[in-house]
Short mmCIF file of C-alpha atoms in Angstrom, two decimals:
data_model
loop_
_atom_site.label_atom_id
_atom_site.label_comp_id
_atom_site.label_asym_id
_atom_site.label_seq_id
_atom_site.Cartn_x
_atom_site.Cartn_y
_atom_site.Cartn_z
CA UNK A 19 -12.73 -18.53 -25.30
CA UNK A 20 -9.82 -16.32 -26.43
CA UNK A 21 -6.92 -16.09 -25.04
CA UNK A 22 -6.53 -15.22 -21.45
CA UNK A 23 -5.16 -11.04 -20.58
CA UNK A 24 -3.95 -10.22 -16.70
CA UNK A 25 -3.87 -6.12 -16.16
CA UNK A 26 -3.38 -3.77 -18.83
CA UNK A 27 -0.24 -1.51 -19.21
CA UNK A 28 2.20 -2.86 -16.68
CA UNK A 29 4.61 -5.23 -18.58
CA UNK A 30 8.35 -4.00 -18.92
CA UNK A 31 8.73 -5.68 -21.98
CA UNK A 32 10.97 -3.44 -24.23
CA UNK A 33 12.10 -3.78 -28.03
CA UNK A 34 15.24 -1.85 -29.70
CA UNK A 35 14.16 -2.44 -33.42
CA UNK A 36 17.02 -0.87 -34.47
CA UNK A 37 18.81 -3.81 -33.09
CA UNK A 38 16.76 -6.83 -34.55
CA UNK A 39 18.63 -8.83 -37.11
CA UNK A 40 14.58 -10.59 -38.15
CA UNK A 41 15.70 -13.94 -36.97
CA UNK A 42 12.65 -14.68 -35.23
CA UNK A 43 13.60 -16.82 -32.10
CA UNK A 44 11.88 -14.83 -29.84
CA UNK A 45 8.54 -15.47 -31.56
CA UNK A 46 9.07 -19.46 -31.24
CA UNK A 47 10.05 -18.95 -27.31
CA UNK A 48 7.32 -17.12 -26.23
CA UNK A 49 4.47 -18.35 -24.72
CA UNK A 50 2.10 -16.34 -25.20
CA UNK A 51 2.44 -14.81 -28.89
CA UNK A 52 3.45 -11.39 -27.67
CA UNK A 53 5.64 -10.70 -30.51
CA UNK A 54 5.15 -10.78 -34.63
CA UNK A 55 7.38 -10.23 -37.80
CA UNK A 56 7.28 -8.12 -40.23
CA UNK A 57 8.87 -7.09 -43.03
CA UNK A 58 11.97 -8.65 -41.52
CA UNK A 59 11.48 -6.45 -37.82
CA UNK A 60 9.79 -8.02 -34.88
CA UNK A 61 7.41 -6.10 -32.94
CA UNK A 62 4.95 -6.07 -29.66
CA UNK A 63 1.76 -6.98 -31.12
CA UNK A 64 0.41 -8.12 -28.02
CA UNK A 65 1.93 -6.61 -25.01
CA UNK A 66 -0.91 -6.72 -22.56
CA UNK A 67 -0.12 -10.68 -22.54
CA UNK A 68 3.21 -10.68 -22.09
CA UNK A 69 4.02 -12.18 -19.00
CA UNK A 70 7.58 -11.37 -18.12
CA UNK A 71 9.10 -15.01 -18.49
CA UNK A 72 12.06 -13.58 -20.11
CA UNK A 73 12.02 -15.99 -22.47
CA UNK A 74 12.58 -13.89 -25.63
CA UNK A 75 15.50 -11.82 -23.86
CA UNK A 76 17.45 -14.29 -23.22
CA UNK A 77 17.05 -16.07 -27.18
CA UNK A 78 17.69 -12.69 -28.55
CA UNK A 79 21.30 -13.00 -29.87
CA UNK A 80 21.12 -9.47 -30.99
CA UNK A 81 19.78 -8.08 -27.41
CA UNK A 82 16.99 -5.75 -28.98
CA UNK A 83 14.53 -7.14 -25.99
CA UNK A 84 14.87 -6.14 -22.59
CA UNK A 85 12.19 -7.51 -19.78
CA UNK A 86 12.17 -7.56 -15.21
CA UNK A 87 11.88 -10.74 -15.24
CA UNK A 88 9.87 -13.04 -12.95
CA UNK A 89 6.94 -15.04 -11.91
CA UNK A 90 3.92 -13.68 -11.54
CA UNK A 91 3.14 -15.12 -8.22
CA UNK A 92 1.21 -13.41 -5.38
CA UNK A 93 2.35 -15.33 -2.71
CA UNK A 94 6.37 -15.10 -3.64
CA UNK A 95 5.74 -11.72 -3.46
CA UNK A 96 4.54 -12.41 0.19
CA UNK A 97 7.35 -14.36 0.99
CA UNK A 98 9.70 -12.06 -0.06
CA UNK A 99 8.06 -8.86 1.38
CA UNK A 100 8.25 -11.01 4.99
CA UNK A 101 11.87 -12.54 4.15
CA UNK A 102 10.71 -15.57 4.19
CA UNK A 103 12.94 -18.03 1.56
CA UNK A 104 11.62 -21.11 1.93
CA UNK A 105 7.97 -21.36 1.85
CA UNK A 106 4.66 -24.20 1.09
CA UNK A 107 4.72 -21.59 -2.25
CA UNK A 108 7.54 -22.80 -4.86
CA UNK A 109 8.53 -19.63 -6.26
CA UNK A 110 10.80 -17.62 -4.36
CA UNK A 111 11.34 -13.62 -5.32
CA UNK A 112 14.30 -11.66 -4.42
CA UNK A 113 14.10 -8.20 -3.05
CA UNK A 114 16.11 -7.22 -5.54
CA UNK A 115 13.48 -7.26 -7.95
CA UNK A 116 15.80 -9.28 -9.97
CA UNK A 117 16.15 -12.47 -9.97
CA UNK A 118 13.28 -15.14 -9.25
CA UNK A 119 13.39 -18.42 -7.84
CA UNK A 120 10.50 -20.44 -8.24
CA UNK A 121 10.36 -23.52 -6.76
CA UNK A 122 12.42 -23.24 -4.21
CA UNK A 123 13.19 -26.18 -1.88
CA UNK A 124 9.86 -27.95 -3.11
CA UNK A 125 9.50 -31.21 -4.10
CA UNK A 126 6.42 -31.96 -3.19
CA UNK A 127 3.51 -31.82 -5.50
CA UNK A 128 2.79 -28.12 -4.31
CA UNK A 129 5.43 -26.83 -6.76
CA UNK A 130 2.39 -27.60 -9.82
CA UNK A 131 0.50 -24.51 -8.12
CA UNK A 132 3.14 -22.02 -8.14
CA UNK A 133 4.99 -22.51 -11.38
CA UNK B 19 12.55 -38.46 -3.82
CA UNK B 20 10.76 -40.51 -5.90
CA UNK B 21 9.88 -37.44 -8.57
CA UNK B 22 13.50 -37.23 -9.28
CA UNK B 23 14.61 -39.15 -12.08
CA UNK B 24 18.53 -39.63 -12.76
CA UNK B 25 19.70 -37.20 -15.22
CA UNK B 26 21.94 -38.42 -18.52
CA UNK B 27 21.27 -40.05 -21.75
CA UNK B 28 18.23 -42.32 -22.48
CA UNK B 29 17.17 -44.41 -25.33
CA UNK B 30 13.75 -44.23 -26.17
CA UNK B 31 12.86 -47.45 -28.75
CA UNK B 32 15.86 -48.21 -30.74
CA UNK B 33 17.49 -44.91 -31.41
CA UNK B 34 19.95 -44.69 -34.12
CA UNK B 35 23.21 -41.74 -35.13
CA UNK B 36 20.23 -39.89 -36.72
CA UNK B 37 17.77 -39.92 -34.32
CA UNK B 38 16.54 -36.92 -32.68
CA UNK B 39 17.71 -35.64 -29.38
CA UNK B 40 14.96 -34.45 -26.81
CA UNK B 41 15.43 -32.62 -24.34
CA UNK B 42 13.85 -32.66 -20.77
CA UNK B 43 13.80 -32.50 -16.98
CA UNK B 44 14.49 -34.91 -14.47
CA UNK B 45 11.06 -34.51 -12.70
CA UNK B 46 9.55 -38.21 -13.27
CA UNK B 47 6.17 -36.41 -14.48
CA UNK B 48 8.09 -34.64 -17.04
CA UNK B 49 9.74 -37.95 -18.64
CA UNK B 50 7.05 -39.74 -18.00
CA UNK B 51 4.51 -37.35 -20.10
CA UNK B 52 7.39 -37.49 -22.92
CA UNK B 53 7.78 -41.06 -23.34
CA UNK B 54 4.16 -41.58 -23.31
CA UNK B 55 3.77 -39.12 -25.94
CA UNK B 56 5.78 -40.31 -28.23
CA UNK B 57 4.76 -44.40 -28.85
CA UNK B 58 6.95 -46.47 -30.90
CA UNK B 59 9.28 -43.94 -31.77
CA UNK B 60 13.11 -44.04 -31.61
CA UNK B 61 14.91 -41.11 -30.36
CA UNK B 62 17.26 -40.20 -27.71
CA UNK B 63 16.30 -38.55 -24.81
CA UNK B 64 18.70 -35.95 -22.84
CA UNK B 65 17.68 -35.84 -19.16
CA UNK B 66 18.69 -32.85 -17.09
CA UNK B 67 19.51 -32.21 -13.87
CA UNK B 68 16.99 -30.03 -12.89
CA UNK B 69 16.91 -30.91 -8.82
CA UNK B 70 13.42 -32.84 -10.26
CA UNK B 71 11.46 -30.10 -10.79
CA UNK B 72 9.71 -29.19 -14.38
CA UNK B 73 10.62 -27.60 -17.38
CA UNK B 74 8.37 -24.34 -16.79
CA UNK B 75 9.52 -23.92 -13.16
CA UNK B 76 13.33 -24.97 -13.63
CA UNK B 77 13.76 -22.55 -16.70
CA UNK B 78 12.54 -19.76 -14.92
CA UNK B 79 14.82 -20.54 -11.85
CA UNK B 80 17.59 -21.17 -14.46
CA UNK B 81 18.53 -24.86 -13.38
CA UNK B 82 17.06 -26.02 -16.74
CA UNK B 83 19.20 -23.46 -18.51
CA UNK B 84 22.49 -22.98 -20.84
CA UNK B 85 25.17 -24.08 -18.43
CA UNK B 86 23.39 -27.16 -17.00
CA UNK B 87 22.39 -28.26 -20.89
CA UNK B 88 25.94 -27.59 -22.12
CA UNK B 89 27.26 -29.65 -19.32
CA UNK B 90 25.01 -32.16 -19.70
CA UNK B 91 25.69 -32.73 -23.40
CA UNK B 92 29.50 -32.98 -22.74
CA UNK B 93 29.21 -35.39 -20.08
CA UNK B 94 26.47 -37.62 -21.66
CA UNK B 95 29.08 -38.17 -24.92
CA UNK B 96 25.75 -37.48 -26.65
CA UNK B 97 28.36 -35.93 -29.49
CA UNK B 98 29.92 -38.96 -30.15
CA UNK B 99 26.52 -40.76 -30.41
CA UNK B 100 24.59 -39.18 -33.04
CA UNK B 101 26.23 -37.87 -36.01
CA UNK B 102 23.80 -34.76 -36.03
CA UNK B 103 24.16 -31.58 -34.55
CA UNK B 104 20.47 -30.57 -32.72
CA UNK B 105 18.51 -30.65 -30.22
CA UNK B 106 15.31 -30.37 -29.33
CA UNK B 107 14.00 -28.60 -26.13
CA UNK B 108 10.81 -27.91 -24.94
CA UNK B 109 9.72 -24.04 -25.74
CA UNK B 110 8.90 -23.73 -22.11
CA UNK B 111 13.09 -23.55 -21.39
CA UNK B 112 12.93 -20.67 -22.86
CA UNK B 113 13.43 -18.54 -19.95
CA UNK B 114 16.35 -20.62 -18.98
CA UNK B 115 17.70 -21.72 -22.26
CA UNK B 116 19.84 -19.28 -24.43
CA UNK B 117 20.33 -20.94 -27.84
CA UNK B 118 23.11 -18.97 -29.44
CA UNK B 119 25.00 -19.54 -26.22
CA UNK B 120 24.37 -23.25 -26.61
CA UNK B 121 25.45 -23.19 -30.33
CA UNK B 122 28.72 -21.09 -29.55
CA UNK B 123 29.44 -23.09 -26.12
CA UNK B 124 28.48 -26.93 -27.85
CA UNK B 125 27.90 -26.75 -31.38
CA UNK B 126 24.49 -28.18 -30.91
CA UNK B 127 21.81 -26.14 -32.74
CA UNK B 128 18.64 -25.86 -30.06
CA UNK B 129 15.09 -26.43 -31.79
CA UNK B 130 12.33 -25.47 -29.59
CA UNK B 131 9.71 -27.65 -29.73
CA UNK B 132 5.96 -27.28 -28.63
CA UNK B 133 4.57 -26.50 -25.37
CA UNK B 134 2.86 -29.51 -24.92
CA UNK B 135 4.49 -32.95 -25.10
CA UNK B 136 1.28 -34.63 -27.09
CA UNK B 137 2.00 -32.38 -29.74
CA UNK B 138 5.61 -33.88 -30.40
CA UNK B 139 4.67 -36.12 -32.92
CA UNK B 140 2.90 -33.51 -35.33
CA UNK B 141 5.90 -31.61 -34.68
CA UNK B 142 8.47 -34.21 -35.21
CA UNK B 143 6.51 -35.68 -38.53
CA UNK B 144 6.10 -31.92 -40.06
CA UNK B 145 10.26 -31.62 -40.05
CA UNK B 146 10.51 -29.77 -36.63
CA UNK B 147 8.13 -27.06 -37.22
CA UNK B 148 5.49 -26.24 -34.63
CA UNK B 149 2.18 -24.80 -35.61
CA UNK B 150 1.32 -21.29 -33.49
CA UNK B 151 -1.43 -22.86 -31.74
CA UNK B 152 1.52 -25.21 -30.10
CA UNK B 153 3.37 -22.75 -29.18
CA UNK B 154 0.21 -20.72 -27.20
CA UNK B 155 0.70 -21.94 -23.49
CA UNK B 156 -2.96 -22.71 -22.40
CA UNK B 157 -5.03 -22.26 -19.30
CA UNK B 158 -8.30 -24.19 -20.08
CA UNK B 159 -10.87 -25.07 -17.70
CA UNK B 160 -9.65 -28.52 -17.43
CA UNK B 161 -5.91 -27.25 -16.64
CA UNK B 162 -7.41 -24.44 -13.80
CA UNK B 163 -9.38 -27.67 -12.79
CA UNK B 164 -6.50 -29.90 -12.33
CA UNK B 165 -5.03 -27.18 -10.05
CA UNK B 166 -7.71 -26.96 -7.27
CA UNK B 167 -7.08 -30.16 -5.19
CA UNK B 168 -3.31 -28.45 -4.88
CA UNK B 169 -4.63 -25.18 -3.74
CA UNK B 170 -7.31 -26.64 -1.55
CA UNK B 171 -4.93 -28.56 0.41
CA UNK B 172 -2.61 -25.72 0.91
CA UNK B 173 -5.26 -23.93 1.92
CA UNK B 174 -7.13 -26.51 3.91
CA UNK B 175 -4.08 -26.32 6.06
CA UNK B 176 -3.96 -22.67 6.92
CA UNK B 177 -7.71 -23.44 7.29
CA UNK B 178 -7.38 -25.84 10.28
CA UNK B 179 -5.70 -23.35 11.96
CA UNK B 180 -8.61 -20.40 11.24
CA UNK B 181 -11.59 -22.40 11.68
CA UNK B 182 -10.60 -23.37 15.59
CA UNK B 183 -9.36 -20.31 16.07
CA UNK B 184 -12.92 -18.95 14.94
CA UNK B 185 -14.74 -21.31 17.25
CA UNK B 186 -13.13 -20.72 20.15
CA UNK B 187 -13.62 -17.42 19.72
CA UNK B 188 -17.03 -18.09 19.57
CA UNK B 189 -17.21 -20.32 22.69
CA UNK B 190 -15.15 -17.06 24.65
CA UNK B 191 -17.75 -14.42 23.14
CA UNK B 192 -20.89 -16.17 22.76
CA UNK B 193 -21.44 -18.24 25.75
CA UNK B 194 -23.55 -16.11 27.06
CA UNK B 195 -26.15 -17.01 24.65
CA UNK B 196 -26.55 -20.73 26.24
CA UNK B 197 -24.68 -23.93 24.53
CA UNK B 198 -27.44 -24.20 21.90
CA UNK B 199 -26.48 -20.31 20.47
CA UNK B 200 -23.35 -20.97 20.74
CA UNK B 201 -22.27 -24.01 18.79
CA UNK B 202 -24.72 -22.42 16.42
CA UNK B 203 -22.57 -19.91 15.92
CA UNK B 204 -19.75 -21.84 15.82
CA UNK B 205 -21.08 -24.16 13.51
CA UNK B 206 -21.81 -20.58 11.31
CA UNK B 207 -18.47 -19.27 11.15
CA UNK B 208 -16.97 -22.53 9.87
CA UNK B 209 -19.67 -22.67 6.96
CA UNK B 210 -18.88 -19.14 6.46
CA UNK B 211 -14.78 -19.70 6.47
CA UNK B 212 -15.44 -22.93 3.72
CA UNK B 213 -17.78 -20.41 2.07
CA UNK B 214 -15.17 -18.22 1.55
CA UNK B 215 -12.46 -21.10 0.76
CA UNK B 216 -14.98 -22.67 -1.84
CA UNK B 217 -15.59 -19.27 -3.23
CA UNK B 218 -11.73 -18.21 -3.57
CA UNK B 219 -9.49 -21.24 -3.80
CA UNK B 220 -12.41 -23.56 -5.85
CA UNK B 221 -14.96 -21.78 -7.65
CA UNK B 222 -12.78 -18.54 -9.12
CA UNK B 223 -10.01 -20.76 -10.61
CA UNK B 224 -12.76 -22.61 -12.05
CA UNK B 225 -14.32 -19.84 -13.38
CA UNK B 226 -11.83 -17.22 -13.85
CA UNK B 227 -12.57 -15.88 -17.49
CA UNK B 228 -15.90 -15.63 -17.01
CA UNK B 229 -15.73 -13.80 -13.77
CA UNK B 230 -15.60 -9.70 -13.75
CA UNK B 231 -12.39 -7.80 -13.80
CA UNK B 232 -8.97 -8.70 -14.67
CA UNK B 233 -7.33 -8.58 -10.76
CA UNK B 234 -7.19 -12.11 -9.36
CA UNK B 235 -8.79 -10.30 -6.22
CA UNK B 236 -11.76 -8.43 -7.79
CA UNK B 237 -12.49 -12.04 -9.09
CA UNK B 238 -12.27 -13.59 -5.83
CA UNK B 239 -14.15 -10.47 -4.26
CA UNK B 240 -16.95 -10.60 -6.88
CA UNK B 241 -17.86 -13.99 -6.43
CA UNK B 242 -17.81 -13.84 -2.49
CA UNK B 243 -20.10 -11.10 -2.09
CA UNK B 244 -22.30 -12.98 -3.94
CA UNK B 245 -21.66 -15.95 -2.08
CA UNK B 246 -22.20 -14.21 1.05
CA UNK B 247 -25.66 -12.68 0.03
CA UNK B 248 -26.48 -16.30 -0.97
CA UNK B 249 -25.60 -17.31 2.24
CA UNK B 250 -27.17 -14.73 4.49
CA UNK B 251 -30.24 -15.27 2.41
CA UNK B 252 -30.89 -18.52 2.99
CA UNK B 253 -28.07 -19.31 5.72
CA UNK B 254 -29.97 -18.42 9.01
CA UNK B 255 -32.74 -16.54 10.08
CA UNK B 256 -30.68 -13.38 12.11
CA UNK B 257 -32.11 -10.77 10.68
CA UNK B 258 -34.08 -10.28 13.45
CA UNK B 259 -31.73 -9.11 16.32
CA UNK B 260 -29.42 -6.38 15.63
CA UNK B 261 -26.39 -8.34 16.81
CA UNK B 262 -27.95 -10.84 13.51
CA UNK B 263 -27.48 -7.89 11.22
CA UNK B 264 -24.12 -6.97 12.68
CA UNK B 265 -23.14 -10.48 12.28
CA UNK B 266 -24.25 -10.60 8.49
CA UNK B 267 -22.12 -7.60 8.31
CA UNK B 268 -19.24 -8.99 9.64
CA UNK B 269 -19.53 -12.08 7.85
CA UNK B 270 -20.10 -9.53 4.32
CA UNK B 271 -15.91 -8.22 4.98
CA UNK B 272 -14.97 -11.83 6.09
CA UNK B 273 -16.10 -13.76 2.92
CA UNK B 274 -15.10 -11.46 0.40
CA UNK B 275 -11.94 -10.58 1.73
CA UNK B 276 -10.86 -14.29 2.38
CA UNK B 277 -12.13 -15.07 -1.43
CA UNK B 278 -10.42 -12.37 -2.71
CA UNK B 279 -6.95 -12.92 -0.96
CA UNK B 280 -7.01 -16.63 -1.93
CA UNK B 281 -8.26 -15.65 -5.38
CA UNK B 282 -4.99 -13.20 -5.71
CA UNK B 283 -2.56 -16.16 -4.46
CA UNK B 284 -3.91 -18.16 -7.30
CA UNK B 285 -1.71 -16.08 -9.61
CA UNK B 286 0.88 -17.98 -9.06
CA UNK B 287 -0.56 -21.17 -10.36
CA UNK B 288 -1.55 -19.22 -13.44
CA UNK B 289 0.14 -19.16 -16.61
CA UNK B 290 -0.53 -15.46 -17.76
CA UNK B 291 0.28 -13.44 -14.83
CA UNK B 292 3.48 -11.24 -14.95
CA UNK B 293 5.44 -10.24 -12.07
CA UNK B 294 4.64 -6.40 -12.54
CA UNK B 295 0.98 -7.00 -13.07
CA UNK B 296 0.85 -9.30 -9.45
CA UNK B 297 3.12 -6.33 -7.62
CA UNK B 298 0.57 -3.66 -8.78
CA UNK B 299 -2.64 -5.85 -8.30
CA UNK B 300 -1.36 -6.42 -4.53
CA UNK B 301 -0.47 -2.60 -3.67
CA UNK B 302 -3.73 -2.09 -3.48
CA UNK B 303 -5.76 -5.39 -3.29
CA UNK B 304 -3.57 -6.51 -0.28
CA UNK B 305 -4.07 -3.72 2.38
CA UNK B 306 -7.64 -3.83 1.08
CA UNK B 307 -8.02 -7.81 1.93
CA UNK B 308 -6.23 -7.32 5.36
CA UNK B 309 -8.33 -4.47 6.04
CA UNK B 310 -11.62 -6.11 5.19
CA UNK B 311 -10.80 -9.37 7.42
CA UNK B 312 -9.98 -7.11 10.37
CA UNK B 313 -13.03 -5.10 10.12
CA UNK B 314 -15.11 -8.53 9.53
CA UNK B 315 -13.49 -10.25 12.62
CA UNK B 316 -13.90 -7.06 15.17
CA UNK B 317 -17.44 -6.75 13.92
CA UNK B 318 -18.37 -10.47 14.32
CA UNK B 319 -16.37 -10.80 17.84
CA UNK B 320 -17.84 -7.85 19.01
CA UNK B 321 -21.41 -8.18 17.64
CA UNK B 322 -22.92 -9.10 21.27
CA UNK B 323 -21.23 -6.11 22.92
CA UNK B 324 -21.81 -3.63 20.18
CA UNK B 325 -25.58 -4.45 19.56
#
């Protein structure tokens, strides 16, 4: 079984290669092996399973990678379309479209599902 | 809360200036899966405050991230312990964890370690380096698995609310038929709702590579139209009556739009769904769901007066 691809062409994962310096951190923090080097230059060899964690943005110390960030979560995005904050679901999106809260106010076991 | 571990320095074994420094978070579960992993080894082991939640969850809401792990090395003296300057996180605080910030704000170079806490060992014994299959984060059968008790419950609890809801309808609509017809029916529409639970919220995590599509919902949907056509096969013998067939029709939205709406909630337990994929899968798989359980309910409630 290969590895595992949500919906084609949506991911806002953007690289400035003029701006990468090669050092490869983002290809260590993410997930999901989205990114590859070469010839000193890191590029989107597998954008389709990216899944917006932001991890790699926020390693880059040369900010050539630029991602909306968030979690992929159906039922945040419920709970944010209704306003709700604080929900059985851990993750908790802002309207904004911004900046994502997951596990919100959980401590119960319930967070496992959502995060 | 008993998840919730006190954050600070531990010592794991009998840790030395040299030993290594791991990071985690101060969800018990999260120390608890370190420490096991790593048997008769010394090293030290940094404990965030993370309000006990784990390192995938925390990173993303930025608890486990740079200013809580910069603070947390100044007040734990952890400087003045070991005569090395590194630490090692967990590559899933990533999306909290900026390294060159920690390095400029601490001095402490961050070394990402692997996903998984059972490969630490390899990873510590081959000088810090992890190979790419550690740093892949998985979503095997047995890991979907793990997740359904947690969904059913959530689920099971929205479900006592449903099912009664169903029933009574069924007592209001139905009673015409005698008591006999009646709980029958009742007795139907409660298979059919756990049909439709089993189908979305058990059977499609289980399943989910092998099922069509790459939506959550056309998953979910897939597999309860099938379900339902199993069911109305061998379920009961309506096909008679035409209220029988309008019932089967009913129950044809109501299955497949439950399965499919719990199938798309199921992203969020995922670990390969992205934000932008979820918001475009629910434009149009959302108003499809609600639209499908509306036209299943008015059908099945008003089966008796429409046939």
């Amino acid at each position: 079984m290969g590895q595992l691809i949500y919906l084609k062409d949506v991911v806002t994962l953007k690289l400035d290669q003029k701006k990468c310096m090669g050092c490869g951190m983002c290809l260590l923090v993410c997930p999901h092996a989205v990114l590859g080097l070469t010839n000193g230059k890191v590029e989107i060899v597998g954008r389709d399973a990216c899944m917006e964690c932001g991890a790699c943005v926020r390693n880059c110390p040369a900010e050539a990678l630029q991602v909306r960030s968030g979690v992929g979560c159906a039922v945040a995005v419920i709970n944010a379309m209704l306003g709700r904050k604080n929900s059985s679901c851990c993750c908790v999106i802002d309207l904004e479209e911004k900046s994502v809260d997951p596990c919100e106010g959980s401590t119960d076991e319930s967070r496992a599902s959502c995060c | 809360m008993h998840y919730t571990i006190d954050p600070g320095l531990y010592a794991l074994g009998n840790p030395s200036k040299q030993s290594p420094v791991l990071v985690t978070a101060n969800y018990k579960m999260s120390f608890d899966k370190l420490r096991e992993a790593l048997p008769g080894r010394d090293m030290w082991i940094l404990v965030l405050d993370t309000k006990g939640i784990n390192v995938w969850c925390a990173s993303g809401k930025g608890t486990f991230g740079t200013a809580e792990l910069v603070n947390r090395i100044e007040s734990s003296g952890i400087s003045q312990i070991v005569l090395h300057r590194e630490l090692v996180l967990p590559q899933l605080s990533g999306p909290g964890v900026s390294a060159h910030h920690v390095k400029k704000l601490s001095g402490f170079k961050v070394i990402y370690g692997p996903v998984r806490a059972t490969d630490l060992p390899t990873f510590l014994d081959n000088g810090f380096k992890a190979t790419s299959e550690m740093r892949l984060k998985t979503f095997t059968t047995w890991e979907r698995a793990e997740l359904i008790p947690i969904e059913l419950v959530g689920n099971l609890k929205a479900g006592m609310i449903v099912i009664p809801i169903f029933f009574l309808f069924t007592l209001l609509g139905k009673s015409g038929e005698g008591w006999t017809n009646t709980l029958g029916h009742g007795l139907f529409s409660i298979l059919g709702m756990l049909t439709a639970l089993l189908s979305g919220a058990v059977l499609t995590p289980l399943l989910l590579p092998w099922l069509p599509g790459r939506a959550f919902s056309v998953k979910g949907l897939s597999l309860g139209i099938l379900f339902t056509i199993i069911l109305s096969a061998f379920g009961w013998g309506d096909w008679i009556t035409r209220t029988g067939r309008i019932e089967i029709l009913a129950w044809l939205f109501l299955i497949p739009a439950v399965s499919a709406y719990l199938a798309m909630n199921f992203t969020g337990a995922s670990t390969y769904t992205s934000l932008s994929g979820v918001r475009k899968e629910m434009r149009w798989a959302l108003p499809i769901e609600v639209g499908a359980g509306m036209v299943g309910f008015i059908l099945w409630f008003g089966a008796p007066y429409i046939a």
